[in-house]
mmCIF file of C-alpha atoms in Angstrom:
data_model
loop_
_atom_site.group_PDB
_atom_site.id
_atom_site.type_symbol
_atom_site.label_atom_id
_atom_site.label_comp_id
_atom_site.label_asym_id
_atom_site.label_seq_id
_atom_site.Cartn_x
_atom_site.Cartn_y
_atom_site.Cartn_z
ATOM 1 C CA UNK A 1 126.966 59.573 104.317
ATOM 2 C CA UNK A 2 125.628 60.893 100.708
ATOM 3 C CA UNK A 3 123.824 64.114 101.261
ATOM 4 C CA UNK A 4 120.659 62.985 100.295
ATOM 5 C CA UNK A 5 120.510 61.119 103.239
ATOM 6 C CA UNK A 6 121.646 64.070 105.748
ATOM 7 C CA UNK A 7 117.812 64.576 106.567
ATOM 8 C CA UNK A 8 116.123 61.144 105.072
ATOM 9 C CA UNK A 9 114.701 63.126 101.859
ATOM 10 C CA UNK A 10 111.697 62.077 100.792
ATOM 11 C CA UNK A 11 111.231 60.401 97.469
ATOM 12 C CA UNK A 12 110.372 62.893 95.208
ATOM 13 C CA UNK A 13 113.374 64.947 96.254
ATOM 14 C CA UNK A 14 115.633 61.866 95.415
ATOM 15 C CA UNK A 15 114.389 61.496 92.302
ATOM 16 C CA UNK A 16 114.744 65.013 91.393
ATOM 17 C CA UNK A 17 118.341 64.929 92.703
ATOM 18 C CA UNK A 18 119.039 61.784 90.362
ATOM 19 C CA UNK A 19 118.019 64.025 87.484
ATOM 20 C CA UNK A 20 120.102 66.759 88.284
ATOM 21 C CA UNK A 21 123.296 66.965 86.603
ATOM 22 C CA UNK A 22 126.353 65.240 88.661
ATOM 23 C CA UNK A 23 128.043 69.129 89.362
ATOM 24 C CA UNK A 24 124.979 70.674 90.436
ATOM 25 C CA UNK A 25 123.810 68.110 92.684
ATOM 26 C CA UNK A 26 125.521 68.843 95.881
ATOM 27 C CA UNK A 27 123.957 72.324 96.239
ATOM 28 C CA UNK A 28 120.524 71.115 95.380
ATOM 29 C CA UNK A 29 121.118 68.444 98.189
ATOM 30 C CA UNK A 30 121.718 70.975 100.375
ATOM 31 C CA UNK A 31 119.002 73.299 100.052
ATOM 32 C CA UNK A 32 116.432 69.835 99.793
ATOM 33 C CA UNK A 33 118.400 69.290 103.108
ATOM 34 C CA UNK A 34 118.125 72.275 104.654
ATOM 35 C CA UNK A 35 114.168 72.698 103.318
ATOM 36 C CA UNK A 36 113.706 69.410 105.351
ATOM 37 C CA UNK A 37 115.195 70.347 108.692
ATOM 38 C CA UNK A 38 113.190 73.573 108.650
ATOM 39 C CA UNK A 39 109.771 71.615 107.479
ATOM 40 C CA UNK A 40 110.689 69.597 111.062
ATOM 41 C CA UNK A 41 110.761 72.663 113.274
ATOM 42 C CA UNK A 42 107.737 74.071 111.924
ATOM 43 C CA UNK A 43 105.759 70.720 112.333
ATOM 44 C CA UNK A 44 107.019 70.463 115.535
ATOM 45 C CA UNK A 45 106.181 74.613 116.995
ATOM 46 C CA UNK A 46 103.282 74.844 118.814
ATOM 47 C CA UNK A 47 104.675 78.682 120.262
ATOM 48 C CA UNK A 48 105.389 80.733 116.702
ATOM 49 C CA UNK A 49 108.148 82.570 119.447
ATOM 50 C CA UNK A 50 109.802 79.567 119.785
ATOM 51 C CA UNK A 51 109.445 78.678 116.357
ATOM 52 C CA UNK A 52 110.172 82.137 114.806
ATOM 53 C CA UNK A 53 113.926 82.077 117.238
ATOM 54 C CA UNK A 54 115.178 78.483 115.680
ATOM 55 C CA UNK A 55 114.454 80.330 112.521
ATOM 56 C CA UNK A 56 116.714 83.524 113.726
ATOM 57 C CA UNK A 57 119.686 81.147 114.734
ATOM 58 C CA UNK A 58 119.538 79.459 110.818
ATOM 59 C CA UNK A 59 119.411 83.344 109.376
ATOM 60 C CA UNK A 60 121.996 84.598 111.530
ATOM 61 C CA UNK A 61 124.068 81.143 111.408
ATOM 62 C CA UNK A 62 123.786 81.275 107.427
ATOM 63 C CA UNK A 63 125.068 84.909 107.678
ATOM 64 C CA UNK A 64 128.437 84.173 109.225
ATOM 65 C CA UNK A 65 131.401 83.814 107.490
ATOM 66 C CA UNK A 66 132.179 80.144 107.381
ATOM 67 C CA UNK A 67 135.008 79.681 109.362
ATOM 68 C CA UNK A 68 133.167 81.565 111.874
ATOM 69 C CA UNK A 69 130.305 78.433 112.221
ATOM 70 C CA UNK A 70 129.963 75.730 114.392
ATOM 71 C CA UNK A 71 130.911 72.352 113.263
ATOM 72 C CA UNK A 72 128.933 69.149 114.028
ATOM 73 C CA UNK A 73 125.218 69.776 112.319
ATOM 74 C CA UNK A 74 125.614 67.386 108.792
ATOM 75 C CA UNK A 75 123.044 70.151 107.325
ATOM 76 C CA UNK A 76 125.171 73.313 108.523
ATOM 77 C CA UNK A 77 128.566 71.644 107.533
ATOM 78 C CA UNK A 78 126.985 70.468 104.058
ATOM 79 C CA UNK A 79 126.276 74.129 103.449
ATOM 80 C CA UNK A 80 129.756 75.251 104.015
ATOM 81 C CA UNK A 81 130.954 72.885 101.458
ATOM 82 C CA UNK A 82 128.759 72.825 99.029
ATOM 83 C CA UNK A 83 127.190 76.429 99.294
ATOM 84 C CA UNK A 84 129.779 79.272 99.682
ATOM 85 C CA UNK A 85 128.819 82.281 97.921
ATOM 86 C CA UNK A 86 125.069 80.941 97.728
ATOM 87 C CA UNK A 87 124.374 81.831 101.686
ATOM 88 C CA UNK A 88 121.324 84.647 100.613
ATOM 89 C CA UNK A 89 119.330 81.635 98.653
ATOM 90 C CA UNK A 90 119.234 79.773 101.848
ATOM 91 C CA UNK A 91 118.736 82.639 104.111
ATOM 92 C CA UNK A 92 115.280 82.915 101.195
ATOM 93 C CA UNK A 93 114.357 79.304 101.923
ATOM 94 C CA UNK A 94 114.490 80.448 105.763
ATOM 95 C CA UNK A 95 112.758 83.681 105.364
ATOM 96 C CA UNK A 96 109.829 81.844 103.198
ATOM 97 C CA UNK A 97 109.157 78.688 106.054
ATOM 98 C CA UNK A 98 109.200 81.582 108.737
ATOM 99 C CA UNK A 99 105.991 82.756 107.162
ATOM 100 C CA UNK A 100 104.333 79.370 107.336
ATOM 101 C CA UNK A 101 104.373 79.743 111.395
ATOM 102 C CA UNK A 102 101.838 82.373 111.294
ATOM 103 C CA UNK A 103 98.649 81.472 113.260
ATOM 104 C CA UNK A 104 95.804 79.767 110.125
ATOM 105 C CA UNK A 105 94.564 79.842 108.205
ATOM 106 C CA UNK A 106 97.210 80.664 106.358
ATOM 107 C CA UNK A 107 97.017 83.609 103.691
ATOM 108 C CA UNK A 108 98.127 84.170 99.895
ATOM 109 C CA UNK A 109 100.874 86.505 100.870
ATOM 110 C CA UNK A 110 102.500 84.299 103.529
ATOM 111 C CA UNK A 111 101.937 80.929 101.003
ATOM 112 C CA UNK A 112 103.901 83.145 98.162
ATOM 113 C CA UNK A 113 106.764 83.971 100.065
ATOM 114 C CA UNK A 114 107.570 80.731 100.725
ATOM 115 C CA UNK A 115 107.005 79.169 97.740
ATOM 116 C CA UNK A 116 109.271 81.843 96.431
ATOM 117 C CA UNK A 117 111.974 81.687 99.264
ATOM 118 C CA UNK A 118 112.302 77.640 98.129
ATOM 119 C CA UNK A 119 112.147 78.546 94.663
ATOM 120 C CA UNK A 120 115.314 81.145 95.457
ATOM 121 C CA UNK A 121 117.082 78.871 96.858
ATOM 122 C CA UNK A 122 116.984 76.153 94.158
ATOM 123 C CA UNK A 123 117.894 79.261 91.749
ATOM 124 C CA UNK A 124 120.966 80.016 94.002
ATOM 125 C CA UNK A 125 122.214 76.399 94.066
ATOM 126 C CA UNK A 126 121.453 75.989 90.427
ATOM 127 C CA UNK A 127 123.345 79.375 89.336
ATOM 128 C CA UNK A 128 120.419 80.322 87.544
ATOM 129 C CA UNK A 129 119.759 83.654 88.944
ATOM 130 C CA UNK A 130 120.070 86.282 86.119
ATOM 131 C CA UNK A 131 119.838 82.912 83.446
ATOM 132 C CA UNK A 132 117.419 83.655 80.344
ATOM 133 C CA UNK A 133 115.054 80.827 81.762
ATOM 134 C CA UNK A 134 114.834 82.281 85.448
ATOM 135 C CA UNK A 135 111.494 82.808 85.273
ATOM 136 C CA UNK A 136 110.530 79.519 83.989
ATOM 137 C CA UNK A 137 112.375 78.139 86.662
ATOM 138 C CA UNK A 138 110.284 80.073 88.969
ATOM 139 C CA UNK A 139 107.238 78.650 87.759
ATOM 140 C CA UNK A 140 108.595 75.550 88.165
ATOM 141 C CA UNK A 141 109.584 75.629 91.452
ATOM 142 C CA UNK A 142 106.357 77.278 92.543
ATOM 143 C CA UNK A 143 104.237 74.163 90.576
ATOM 144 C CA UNK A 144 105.985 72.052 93.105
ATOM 145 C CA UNK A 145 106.471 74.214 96.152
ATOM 146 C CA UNK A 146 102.579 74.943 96.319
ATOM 147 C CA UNK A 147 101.369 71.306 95.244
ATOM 148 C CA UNK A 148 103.852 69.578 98.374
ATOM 149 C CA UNK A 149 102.486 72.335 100.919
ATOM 150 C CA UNK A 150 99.101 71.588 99.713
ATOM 151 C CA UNK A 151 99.346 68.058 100.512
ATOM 152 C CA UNK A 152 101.014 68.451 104.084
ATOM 153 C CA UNK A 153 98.296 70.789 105.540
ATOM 154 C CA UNK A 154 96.264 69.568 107.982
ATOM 155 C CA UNK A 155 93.136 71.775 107.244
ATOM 156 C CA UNK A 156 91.065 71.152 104.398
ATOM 157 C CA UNK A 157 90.224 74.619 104.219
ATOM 158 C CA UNK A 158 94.200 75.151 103.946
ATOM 159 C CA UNK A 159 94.197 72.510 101.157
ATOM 160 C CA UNK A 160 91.569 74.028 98.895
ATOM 161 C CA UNK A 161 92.717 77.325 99.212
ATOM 162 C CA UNK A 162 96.457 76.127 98.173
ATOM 163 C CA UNK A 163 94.952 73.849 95.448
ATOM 164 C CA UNK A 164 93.414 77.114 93.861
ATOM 165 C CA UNK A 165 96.379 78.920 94.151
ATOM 166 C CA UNK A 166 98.509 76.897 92.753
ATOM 167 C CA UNK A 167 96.009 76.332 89.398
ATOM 168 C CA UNK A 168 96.234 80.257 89.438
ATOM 169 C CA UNK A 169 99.913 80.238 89.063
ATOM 170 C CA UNK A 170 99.832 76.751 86.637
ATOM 171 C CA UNK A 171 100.802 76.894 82.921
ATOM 172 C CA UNK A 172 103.346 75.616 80.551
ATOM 173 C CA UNK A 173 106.733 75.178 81.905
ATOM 174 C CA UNK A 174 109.364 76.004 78.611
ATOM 175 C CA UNK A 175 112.223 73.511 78.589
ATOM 176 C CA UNK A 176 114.578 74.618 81.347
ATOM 177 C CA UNK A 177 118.257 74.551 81.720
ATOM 178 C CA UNK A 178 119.646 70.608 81.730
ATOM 179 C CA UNK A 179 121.015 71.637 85.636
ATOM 180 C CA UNK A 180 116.922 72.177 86.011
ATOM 181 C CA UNK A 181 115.784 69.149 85.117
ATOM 182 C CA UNK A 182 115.219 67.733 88.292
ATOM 183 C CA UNK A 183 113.460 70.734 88.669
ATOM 184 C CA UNK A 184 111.048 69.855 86.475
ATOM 185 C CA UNK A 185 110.134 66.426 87.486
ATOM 186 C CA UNK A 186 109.428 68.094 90.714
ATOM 187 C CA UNK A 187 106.870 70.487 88.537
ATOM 188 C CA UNK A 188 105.250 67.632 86.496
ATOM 189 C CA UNK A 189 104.505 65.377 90.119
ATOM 190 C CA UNK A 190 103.041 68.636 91.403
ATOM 191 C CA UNK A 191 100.763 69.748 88.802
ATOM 192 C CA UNK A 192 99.751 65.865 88.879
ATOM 193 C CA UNK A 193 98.933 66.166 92.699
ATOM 194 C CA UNK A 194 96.927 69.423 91.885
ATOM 195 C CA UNK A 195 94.634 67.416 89.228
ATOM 196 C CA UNK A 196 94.310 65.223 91.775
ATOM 197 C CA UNK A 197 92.952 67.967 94.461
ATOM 198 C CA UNK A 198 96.572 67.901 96.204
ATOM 199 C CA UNK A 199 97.171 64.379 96.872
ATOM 200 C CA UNK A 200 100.633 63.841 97.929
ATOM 201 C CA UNK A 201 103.403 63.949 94.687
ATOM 202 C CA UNK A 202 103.936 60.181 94.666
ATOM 203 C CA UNK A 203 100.897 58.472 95.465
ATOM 204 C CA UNK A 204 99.654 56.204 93.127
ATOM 205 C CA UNK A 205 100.745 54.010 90.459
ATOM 206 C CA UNK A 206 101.321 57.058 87.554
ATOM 207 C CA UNK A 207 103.715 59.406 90.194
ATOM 208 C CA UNK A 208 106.910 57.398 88.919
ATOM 209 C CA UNK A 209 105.795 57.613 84.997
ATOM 210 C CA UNK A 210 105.110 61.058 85.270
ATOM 211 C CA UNK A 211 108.588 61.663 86.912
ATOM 212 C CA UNK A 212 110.463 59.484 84.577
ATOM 213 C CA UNK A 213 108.790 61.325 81.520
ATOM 214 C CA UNK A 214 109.842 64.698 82.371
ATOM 215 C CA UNK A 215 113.078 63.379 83.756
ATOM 216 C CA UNK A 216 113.813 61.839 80.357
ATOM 217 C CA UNK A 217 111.835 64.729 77.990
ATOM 218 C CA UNK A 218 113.227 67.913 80.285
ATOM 219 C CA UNK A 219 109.476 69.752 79.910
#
């Protein structure tokens, strides 16, 4: 089974992937992977205590040495081959989804700490922590991260809110790293979705232009 099929990634993450360079892609797989399975258990908590444990078991799982892990979960075995070394970027992406179970509406400080933990763990599979362009990156990731949150809320109030925080963050994203450039086609379809008052990243007829133009141009 490819990675990209370990949790059925949706299409935007796919296309993003198929922009990445061939040696990067595995990591990035995982961490789309991984961002996936814990986007399931927070759709599916309806006790935050419940919620908050399944979150524990990934931090403390992540933690332990690898040939200290279970074997059997595709995501969890994916990690240990792809990811050594890069554990603390996906104990981030953890960290930042474990916010989004607080009780709503949900608040500026909990909706930046997970758009940063996802955006730390795409700089940890990319090896661009410490890189010249980190902070590009950043801005990158957050374009995206707040624009797909924004159009998975259920509460309007939720959506506006997000939709004006992520125009607060927006600006020009510098040419990143080639290893970034899915990275950016992810930006481009989420500033799109903002303009469009945080529609989902591929609806309509001008989400595959968009990504195929920053795919091909890199900014």
């Amino acid at each position: 089974m490819a990675l990209e099929e370990i949790e059925n990634l949706p299409e935007e993450l796919r296309l993003a992937l198929a922009y990445t360079p061939a040696q990067n892609r595995d990591a990035l797989s995982v961490v789309f992977s991984l961002d996936q399975r814990l986007a399931r258990i927070v759709a599916a908590t309806t006790e935050p205590i419940l919620g908050q444990m399944r979150m524990s078991w990934w931090r403390d799982i992540l933690g332990t040495p690898k040939s200290e892990r279970p074997d059997g979960d595709a995501v969890l075995d994916a990690a240990g081959a792809h990811c050594c070394g890069k554990e603390a970027g996906l104990i981030a992406l953890v960290d930042g989804w474990e916010h989004l179970l607080q009780e709503p509406p949900l608040g500026a400080e909990h909706a930046m700490t997970f758009v940063d933990g996802r955006g730390s763990a795409i700089l940890s599979a990319l090896e661009l922590e410490g890189d010249p362009q980190e902070q590009h990156v950043r801005s990158a990731c957050r374009q995206w991260a707040l624009a797909d949150l924004a159009a998975k809320v259920s509460m309007e109030e939720e959506r506006s809110f997000l939709v004006e925080l992520a125009r607060s963050h927006a600006g020009e994203v510098a040419r990143l790293p080639k290893k970034a450039r899915g990275i950016v086609v992810l930006s481009a379809l989420g500033k799109r979705a903002i303009k469009r008052g945080g529609r989902p990243l591929m609806e309509g007829r001008g989400a595959a232009l968009t990504a195929m133009k920053a795919g091909l141009i890199g900014s």
